[in-house]
CSV table of C-alpha atoms in Angstrom, one decimal:
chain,number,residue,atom,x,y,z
A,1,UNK,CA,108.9,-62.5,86.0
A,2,UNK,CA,107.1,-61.6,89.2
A,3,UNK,CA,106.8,-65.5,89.7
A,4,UNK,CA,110.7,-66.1,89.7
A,5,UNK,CA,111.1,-62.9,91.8
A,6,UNK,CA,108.6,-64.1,94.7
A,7,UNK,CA,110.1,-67.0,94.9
A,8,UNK,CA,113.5,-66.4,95.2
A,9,UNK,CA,113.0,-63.7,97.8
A,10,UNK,CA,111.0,-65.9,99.8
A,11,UNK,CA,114.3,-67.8,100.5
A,12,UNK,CA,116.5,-64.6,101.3
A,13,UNK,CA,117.0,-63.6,104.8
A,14,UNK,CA,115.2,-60.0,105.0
A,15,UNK,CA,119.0,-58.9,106.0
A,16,UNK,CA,120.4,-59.0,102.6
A,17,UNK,CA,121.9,-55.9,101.0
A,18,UNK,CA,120.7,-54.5,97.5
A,19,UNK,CA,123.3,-53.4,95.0
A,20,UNK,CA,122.4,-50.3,92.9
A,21,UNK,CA,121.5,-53.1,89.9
A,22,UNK,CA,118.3,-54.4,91.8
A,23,UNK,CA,120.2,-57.9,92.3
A,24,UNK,CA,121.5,-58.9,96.0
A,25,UNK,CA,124.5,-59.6,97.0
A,26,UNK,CA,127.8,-60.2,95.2
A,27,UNK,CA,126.4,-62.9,92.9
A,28,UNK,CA,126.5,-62.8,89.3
A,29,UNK,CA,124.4,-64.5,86.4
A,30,UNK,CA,125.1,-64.5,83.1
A,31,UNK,CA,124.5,-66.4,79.8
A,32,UNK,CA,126.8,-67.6,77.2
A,33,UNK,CA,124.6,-66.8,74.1
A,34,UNK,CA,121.7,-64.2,73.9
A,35,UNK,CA,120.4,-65.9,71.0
A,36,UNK,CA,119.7,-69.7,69.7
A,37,UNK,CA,118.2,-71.1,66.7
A,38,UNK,CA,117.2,-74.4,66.3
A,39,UNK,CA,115.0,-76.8,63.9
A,40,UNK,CA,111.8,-78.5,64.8
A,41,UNK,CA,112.9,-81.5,66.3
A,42,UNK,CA,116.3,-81.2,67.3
A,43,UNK,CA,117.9,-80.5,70.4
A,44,UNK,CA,119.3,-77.1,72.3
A,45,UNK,CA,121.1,-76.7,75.2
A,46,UNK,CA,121.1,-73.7,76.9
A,47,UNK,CA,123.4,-72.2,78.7
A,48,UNK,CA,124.0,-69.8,82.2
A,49,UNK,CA,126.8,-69.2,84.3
A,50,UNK,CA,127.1,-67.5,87.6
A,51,UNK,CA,129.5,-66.2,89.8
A,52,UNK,CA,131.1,-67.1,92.8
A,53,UNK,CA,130.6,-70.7,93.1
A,54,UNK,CA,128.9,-72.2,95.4
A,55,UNK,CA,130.3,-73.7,98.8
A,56,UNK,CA,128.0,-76.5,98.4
A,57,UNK,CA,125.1,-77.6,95.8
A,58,UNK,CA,122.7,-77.9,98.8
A,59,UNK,CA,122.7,-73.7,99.0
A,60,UNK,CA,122.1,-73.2,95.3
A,61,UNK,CA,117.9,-72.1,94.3
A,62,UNK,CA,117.2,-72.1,90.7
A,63,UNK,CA,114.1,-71.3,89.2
A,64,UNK,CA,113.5,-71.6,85.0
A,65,UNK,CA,111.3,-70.0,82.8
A,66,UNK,CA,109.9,-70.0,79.0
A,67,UNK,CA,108.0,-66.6,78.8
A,68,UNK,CA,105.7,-66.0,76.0
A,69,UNK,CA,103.5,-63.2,75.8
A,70,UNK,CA,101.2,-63.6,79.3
A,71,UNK,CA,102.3,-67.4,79.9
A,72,UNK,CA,105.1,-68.9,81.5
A,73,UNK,CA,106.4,-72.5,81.5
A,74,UNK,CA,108.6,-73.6,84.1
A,75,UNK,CA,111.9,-75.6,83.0
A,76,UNK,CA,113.2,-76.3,86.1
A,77,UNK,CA,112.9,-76.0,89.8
A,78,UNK,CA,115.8,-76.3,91.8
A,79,UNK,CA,115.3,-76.1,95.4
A,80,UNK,CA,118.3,-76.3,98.1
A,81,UNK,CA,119.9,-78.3,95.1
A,82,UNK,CA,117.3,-80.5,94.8
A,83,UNK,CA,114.9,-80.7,91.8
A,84,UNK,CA,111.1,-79.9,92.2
A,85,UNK,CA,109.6,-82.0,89.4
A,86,UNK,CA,106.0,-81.0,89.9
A,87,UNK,CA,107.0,-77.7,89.2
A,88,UNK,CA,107.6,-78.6,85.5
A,89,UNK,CA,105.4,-77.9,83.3
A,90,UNK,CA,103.4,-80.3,81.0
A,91,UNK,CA,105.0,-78.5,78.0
A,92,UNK,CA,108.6,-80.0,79.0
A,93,UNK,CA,107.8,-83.4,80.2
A,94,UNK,CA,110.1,-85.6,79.6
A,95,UNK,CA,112.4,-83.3,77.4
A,96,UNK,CA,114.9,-81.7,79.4
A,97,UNK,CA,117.6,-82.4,80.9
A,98,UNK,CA,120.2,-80.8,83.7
A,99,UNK,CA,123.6,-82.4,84.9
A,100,UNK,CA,123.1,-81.1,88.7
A,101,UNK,CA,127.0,-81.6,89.1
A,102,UNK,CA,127.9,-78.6,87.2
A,103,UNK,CA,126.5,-76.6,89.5
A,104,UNK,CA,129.8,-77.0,91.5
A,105,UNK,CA,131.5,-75.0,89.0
A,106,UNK,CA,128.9,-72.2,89.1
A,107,UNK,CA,127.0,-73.5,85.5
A,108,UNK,CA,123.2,-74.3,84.5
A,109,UNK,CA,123.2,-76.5,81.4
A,110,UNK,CA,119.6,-77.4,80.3
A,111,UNK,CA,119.0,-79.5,77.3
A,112,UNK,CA,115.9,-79.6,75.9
A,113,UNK,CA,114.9,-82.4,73.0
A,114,UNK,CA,112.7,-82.8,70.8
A,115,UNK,CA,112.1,-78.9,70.5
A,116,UNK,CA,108.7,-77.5,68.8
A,117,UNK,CA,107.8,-74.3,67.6
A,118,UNK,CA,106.1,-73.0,70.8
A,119,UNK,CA,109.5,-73.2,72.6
A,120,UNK,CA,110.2,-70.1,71.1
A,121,UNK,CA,110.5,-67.2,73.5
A,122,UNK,CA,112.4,-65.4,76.4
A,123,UNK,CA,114.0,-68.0,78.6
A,124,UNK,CA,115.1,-66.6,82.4
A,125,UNK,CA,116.9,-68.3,84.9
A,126,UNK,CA,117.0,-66.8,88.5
A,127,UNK,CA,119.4,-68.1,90.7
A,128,UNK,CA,119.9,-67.8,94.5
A,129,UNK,CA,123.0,-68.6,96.7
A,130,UNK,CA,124.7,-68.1,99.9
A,131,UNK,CA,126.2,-65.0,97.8
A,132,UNK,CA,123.0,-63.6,96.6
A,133,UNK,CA,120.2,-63.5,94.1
A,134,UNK,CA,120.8,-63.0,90.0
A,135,UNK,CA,118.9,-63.5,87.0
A,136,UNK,CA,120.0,-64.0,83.3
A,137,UNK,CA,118.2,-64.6,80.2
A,138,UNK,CA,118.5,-65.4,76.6
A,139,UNK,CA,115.8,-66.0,73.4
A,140,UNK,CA,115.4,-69.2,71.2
A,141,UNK,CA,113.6,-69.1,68.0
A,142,UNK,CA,112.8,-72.8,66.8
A,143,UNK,CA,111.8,-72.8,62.8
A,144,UNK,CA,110.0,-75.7,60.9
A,145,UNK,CA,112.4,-77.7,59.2
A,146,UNK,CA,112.3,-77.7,55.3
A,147,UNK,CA,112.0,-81.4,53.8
A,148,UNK,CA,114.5,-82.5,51.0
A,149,UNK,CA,114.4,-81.1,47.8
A,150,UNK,CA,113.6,-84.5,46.2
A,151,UNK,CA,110.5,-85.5,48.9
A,152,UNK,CA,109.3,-81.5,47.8
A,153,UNK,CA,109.2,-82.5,43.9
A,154,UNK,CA,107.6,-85.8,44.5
A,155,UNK,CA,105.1,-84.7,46.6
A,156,UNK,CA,104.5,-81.8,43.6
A,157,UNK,CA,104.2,-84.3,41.1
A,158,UNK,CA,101.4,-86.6,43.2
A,159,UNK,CA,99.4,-83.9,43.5
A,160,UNK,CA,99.5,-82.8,39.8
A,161,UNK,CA,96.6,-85.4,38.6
A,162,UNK,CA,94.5,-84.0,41.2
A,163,UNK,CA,94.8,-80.8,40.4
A,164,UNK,CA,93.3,-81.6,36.4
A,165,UNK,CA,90.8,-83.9,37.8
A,166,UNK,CA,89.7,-81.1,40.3
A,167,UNK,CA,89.8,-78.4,37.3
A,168,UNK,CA,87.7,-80.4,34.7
A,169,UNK,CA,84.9,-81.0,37.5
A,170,UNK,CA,84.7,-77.0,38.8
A,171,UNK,CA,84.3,-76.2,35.3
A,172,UNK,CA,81.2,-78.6,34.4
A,173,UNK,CA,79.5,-77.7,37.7
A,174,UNK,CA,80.4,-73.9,37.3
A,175,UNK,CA,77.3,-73.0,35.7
A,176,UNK,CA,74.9,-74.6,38.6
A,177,UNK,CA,76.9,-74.3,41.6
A,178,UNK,CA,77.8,-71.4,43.8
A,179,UNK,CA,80.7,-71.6,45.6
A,180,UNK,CA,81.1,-70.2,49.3
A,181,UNK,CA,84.0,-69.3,51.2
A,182,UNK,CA,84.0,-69.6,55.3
A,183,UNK,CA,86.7,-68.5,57.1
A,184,UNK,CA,87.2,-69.5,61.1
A,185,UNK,CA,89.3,-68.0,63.1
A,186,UNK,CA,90.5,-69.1,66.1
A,187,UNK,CA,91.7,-67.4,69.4
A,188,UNK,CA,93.3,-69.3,72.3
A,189,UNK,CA,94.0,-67.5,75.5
A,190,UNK,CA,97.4,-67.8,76.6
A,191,UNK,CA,96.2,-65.7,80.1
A,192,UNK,CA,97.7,-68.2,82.6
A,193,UNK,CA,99.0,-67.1,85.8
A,194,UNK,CA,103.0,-68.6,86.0
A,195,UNK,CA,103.5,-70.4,88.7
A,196,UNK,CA,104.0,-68.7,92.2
A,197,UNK,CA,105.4,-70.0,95.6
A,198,UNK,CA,103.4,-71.6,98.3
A,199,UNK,CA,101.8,-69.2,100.6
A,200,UNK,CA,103.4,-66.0,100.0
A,201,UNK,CA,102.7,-63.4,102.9
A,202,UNK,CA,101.0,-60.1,102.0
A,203,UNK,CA,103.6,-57.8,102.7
A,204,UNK,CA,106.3,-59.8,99.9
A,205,UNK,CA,103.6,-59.6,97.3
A,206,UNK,CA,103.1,-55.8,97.9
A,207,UNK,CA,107.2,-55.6,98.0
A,208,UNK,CA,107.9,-57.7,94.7
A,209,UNK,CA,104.9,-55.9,93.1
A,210,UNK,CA,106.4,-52.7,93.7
A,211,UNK,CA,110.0,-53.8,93.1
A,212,UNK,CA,108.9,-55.5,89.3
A,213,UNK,CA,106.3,-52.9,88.1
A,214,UNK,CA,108.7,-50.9,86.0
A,215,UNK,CA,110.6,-53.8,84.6
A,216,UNK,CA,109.6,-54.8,80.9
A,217,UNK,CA,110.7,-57.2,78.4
């Protein structure tokens, strides 16, 4: 969250008014559904709108994010309505996709394919304009698809055979061998810092700290 904040700020004139919501300016973002859920391997597309329109796609800032316990994968990067495509991250490579032209009628449209299971999470979108700064965000849940009733029983009735074969043998070797258990465990870090504009002066760290210490998800 601080990531998407530092940026964005970075762009707006030290000028700009605050409204009593935190947000700047008169602009609005919103999303059309506060919840998806998809299957392993389909497609999504997710949706934000946000109010008023631009005067031009050239003043429109949009920066993405999946958020996932500490780490955060950058969707998209949109700067002065052109996209950043180093700013993606390796996680979405090659799987989404944005119709820039609908950002004339004030709406973000990202389609992403091929979805996994670690797509799941908290999805914000912060957008900046000649009208302001606004942020909305919406949660996906992608589940493993189930395979066909029929390719379930087949594969049950392959592995019956084994299952004898593996019984008769445990039971003539019972007597001499001792069998031993291991468990692993494994624990991947997911600390990664999100990505964060280039440079940022002192003084708009210590501001967006201060402004996003209280805010939780």
């Amino acid at each position: 969250m601080i990531s998407i904040v530092m940026l964005l700020l970075s762009l707006i004139p030290r000028s700009s008014s605050r409204s009593r919501t935190g947000s700047m300016g008169s602009l609005v973002v919103d999303v059309t559904q506060t919840h998806y859920q998809a299957e392993q391997n389909h497609s999504i597309t997710l949706e934000w709108t946000f109010t008023p329109k631009p005067d031009t796609i050239t003043s429109v800032y949009i920066y993405c994010q999946l958020l996932t316990g500490l780490r955060a994968s950058v969707l998209l990067h949109l700067h002065e309505g052109v996209e950043v495509s180093e700013s993606q991250d390796q996680q979405f490579s090659g799987r989404v996709q944005f119709d820039r032209d609908e950002l004339r009628d004030g709406r973000i449209r990202l389609q992403v394919s091929r979805l996994r299971t670690e797509d799941s999470g908290l999805y914000l979108c912060g957008v900046r304009t000649a009208d302001g700064l606004g942020s909305g965000q919406c949660r996906l849940n992608v589940t493993v698809t189930d395979p066909p009733e029929a390719e379930r029983e087949t594969e049950t009735n392959s592995h019956r055979p084994r299952r004898w074969i593996s019984l008769y043998t445990g039971m003539g070797l019972m007597a001499q061998v001792a069998l031993t258990v291991c468990f692993y465990f494994f624990i991947n870090s997911l600390c990664r810092k999100p990505h964060l504009p280039s440079d940022p002066s002192d003084e708009l760290v210590e501001e967006v700290s201060t402004q996003t210490q209280n805010k939780r998800f």
